[in-house]
Short mmCIF file of C-alpha atoms in Angstrom, two decimals:
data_model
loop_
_atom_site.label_atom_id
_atom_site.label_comp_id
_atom_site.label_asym_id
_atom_site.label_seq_id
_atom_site.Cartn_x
_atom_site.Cartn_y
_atom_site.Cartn_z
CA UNK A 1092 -13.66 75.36 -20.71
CA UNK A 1093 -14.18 77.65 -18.15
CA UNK A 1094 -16.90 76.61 -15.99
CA UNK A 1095 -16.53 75.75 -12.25
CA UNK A 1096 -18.64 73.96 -9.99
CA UNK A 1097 -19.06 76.00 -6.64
CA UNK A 1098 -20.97 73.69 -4.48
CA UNK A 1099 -18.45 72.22 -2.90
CA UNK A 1100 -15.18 74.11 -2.99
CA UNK A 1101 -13.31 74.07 0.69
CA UNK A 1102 -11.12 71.03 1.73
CA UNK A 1103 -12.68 68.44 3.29
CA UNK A 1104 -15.60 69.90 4.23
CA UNK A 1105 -18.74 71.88 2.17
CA UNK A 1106 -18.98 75.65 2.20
CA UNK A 1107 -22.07 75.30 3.57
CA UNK A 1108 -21.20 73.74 6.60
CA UNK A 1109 -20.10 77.39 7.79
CA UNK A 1110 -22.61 79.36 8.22
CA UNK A 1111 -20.50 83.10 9.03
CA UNK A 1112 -17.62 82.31 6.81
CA UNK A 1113 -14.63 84.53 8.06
CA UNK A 1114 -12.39 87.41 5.92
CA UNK A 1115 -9.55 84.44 6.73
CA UNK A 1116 -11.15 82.02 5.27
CA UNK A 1117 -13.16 83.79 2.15
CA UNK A 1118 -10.02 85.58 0.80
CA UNK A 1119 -7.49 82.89 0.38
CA UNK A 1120 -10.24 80.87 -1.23
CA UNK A 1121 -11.37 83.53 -3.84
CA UNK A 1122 -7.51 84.05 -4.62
CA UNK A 1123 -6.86 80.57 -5.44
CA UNK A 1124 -10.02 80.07 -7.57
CA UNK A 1125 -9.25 83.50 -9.33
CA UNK A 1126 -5.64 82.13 -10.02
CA UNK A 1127 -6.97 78.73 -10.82
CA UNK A 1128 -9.33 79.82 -13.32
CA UNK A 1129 -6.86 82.47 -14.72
CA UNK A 1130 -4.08 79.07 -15.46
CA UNK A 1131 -7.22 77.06 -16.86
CA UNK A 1132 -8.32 79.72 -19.63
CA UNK A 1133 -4.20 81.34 -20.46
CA UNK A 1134 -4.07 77.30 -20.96
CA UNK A 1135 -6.68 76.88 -23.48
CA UNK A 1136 -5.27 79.76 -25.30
CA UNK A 1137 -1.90 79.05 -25.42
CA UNK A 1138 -2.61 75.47 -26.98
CA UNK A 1139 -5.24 77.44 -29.68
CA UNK A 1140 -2.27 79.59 -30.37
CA UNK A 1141 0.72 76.44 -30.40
CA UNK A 1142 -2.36 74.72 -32.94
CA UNK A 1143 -2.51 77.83 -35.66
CA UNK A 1144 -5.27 79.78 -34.40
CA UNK A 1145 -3.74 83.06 -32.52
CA UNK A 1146 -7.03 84.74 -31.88
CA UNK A 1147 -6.84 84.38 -28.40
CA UNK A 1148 -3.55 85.85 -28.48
CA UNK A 1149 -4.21 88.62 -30.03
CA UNK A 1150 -7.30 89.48 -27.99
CA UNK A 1151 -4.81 90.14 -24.58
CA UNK A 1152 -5.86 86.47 -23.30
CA UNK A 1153 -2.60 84.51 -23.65
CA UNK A 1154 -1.90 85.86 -20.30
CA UNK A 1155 -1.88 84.61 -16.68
CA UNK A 1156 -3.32 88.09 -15.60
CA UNK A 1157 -6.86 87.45 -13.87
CA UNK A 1158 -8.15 90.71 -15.34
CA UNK A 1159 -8.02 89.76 -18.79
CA UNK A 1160 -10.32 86.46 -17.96
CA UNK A 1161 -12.28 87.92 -14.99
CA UNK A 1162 -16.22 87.69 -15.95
CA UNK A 1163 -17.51 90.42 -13.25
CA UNK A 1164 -20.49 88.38 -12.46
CA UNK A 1165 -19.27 84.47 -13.24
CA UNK A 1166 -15.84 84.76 -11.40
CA UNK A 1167 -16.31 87.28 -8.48
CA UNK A 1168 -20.24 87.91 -7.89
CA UNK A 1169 -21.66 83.97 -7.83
CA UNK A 1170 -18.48 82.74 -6.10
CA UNK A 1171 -18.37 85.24 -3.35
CA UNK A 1172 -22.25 84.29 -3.23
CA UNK A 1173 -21.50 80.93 -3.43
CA UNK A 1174 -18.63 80.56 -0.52
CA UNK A 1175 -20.89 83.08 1.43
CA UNK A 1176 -24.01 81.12 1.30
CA UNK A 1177 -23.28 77.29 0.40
CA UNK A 1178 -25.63 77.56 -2.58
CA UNK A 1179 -25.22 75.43 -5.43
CA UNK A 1180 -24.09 77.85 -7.70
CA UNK A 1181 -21.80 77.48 -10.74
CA UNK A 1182 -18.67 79.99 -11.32
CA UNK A 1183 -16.80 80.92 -14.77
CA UNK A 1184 -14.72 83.41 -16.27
CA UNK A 1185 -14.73 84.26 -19.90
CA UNK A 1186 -14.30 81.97 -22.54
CA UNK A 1187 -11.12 81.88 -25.50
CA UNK A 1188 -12.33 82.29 -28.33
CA UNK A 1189 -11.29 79.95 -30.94
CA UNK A 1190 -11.60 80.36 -34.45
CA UNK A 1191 -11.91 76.40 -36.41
CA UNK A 1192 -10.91 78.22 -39.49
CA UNK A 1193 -7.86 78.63 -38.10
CA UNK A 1194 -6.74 75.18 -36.63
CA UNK A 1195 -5.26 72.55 -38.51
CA UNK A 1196 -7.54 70.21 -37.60
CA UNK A 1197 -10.65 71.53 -36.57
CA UNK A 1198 -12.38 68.85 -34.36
CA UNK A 1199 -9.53 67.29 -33.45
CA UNK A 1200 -7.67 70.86 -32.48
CA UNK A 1201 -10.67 71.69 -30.77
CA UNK A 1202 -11.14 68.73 -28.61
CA UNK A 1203 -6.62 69.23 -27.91
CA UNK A 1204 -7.58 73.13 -26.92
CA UNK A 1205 -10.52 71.98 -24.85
CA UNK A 1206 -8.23 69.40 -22.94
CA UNK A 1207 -5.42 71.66 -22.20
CA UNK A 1208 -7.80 73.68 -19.42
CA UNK A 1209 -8.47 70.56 -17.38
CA UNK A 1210 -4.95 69.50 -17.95
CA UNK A 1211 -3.56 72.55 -17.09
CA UNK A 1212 -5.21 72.31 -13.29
CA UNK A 1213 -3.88 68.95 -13.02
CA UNK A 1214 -0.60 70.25 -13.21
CA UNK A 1215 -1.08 73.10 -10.91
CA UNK A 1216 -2.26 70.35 -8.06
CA UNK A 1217 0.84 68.46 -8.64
CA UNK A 1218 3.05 71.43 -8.86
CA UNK A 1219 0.87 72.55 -4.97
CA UNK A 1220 1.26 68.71 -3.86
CA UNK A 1221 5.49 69.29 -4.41
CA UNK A 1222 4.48 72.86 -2.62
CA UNK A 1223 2.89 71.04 0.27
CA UNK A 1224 6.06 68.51 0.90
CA UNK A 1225 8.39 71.24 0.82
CA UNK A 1226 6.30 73.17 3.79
CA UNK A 1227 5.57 70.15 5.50
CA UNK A 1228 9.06 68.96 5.50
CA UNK A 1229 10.99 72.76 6.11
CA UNK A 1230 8.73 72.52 9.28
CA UNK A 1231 9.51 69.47 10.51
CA UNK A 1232 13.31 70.94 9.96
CA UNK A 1233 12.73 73.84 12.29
CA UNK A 1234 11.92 76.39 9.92
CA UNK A 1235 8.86 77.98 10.43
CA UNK A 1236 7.27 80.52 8.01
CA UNK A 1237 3.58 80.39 8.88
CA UNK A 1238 3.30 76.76 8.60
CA UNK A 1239 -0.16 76.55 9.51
CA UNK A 1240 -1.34 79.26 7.03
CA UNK A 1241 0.98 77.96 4.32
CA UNK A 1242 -0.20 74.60 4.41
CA UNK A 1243 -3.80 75.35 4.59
CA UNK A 1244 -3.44 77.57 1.23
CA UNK A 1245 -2.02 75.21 -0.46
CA UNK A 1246 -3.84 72.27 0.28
CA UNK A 1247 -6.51 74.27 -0.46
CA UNK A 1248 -5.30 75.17 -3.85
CA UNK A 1249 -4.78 71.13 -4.47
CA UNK A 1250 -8.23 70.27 -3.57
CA UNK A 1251 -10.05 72.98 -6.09
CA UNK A 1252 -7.48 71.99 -8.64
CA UNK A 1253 -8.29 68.93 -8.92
CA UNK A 1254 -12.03 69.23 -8.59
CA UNK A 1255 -11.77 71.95 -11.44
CA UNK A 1256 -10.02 69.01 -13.48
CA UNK A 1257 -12.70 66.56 -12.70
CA UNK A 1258 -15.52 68.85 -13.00
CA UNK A 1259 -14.67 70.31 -16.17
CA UNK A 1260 -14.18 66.79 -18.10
CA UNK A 1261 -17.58 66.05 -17.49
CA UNK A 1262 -19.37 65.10 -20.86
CA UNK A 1263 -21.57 67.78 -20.75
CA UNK A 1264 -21.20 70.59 -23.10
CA UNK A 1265 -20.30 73.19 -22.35
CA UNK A 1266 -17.71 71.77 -20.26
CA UNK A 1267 -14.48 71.07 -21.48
CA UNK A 1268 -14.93 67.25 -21.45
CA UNK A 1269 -18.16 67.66 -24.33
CA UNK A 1270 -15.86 69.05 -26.92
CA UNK A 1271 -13.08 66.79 -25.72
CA UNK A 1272 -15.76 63.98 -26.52
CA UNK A 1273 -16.89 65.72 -29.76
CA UNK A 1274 -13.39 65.57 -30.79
CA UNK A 1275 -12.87 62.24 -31.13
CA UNK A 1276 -16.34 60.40 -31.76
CA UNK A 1277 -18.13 60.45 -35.44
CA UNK A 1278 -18.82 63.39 -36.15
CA UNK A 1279 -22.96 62.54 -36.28
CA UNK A 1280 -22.49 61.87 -32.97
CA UNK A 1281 -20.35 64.92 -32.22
CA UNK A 1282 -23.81 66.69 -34.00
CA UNK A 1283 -26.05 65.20 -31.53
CA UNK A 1284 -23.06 66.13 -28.58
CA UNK A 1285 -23.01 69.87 -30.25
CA UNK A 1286 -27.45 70.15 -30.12
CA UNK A 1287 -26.74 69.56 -26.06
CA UNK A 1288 -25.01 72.46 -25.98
CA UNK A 1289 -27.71 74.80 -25.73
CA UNK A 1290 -29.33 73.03 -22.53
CA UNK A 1291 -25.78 72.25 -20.95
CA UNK A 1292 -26.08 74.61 -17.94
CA UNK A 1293 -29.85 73.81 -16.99
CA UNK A 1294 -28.29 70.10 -17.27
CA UNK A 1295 -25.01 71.17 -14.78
CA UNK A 1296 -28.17 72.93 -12.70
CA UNK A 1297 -30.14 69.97 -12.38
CA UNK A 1298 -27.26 67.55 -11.56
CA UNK A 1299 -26.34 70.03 -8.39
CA UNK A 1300 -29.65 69.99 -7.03
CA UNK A 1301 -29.87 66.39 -7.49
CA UNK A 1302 -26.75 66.10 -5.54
CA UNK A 1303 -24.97 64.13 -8.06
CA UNK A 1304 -22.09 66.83 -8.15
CA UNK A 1305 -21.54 66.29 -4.46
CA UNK A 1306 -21.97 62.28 -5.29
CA UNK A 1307 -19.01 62.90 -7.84
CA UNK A 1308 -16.76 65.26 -5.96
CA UNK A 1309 -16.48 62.61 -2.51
CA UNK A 1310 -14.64 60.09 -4.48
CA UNK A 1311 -12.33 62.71 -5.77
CA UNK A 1312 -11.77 64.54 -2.10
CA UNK A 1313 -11.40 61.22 -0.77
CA UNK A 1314 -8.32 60.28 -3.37
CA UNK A 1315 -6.72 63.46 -3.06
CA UNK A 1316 -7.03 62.46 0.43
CA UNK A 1317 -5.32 59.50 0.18
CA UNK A 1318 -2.37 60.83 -2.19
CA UNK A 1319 -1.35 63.68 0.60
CA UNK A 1320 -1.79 61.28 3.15
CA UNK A 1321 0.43 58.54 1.66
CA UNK A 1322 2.60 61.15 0.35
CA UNK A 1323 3.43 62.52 4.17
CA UNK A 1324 3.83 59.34 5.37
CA UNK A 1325 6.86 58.56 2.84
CA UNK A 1326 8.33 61.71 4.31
CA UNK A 1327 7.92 60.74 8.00
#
């Protein structure tokens, strides 16, 4: 889909826990969710348009250009709040349209197109992990290209990736992991999924506030964690 929780976004530590957020800081992390977010929708409608439907397509958003998925006030206005403030807010850009008529199989299709955002940040974190070993290991080897910067971007750019994956398979509607689920389940129960839909962001709301977001994305900091950390000890 195209939602993104913003409550916890930096690596290894909460937005909140800076209070004056510098120009340093704020920048590089609006770039990579902007790019992030960009990947996750051109992803969704490049599998719409690979599964018969080329609506997307033809509205200008099988493209990795930002502008053509930028929401004004879901991708730049509540993030820059968000990273600015530490508030609990939730970030999107604007969703592909996708026409059923058009798919082969309509739930089925749907749940595929719905998957292929989520996936699609999963490969960009693996893609930034290879990134990472490569800087890591040209500056061990003498060469130094802003090291410190480089790395920081980039890890960065692994830790929202993979919290955008996470995030955005949660079986909430409408989150990319509710029409995965409707996909696949009877399709009463897909129904009963679908009647969620209009209460799905007073739902994502609630779990924030309750901290159960924050519960969630520990476990996943903590693996990514573990993955870089294992993965630079092979190279030492």
């Amino acid at each position: 889909m195209h939602l993104s929780s913003l409550s916890n976004l930096s690596c290894r530590a909460t937005v909140s826990s800076r209070l004056e957020p510098s120009l340093s800081y704020v920048v590089p992390l609006f770039i990579v969710l902007i790019v992030s977010l960009s990947v996750h929708e051109a992803a969704h409608a490049w599998m719409a348009d690979r599964l018969g439907d080329p609506t997307a397509r033809q509205l200008g958003r099988l493209t990795l250009n930002p502008l053509s998925h930028i929401d004004w006030i879901g991708t730049v206005l509540f993030p820059l709040v968000a990273i600015y403030s530490g508030l609990p807010l939730i970030g999107w850009a604007k969703p592909v349209p996708v026409n059923w008529n058009n798919l082969r199989s309509p739930r089925r299709d749907f749940a595929v197109v719905a998957l292929a955002g989520p996936v699609s940040n999963v490969l960009l974190a693996l893609g930034a992990v290879v990134v990472l070993l490569g800087l890591v290991f040209a500056a061990r080897n003498g060469t130094d290209f802003l090291p410190m910067v480089s790395l920081s971007l980039v890890e960065r750019f692994i830790y929202l990736n993979v919290f955008l994956a996470v995030f955005n398979m949660l079986p909430v509607p409408p989150l990319d992991g509710g029409n995965v689920l409707a996909g696949f389940v009877p399709e009463s129960m897909a129904r009963l999924i679908d009647s969620v839909r209009p209460f799905g962001i007073l739902i994502l709301y609630a779990l924030m506030f309750m901290g159960v977001l924050n519960t969630i994305s520990r476990p996943v900091y903590s693996a990514v964690d573990s993955l870089l950390t294992g993965a630079l000890r092979l190279m030492s």
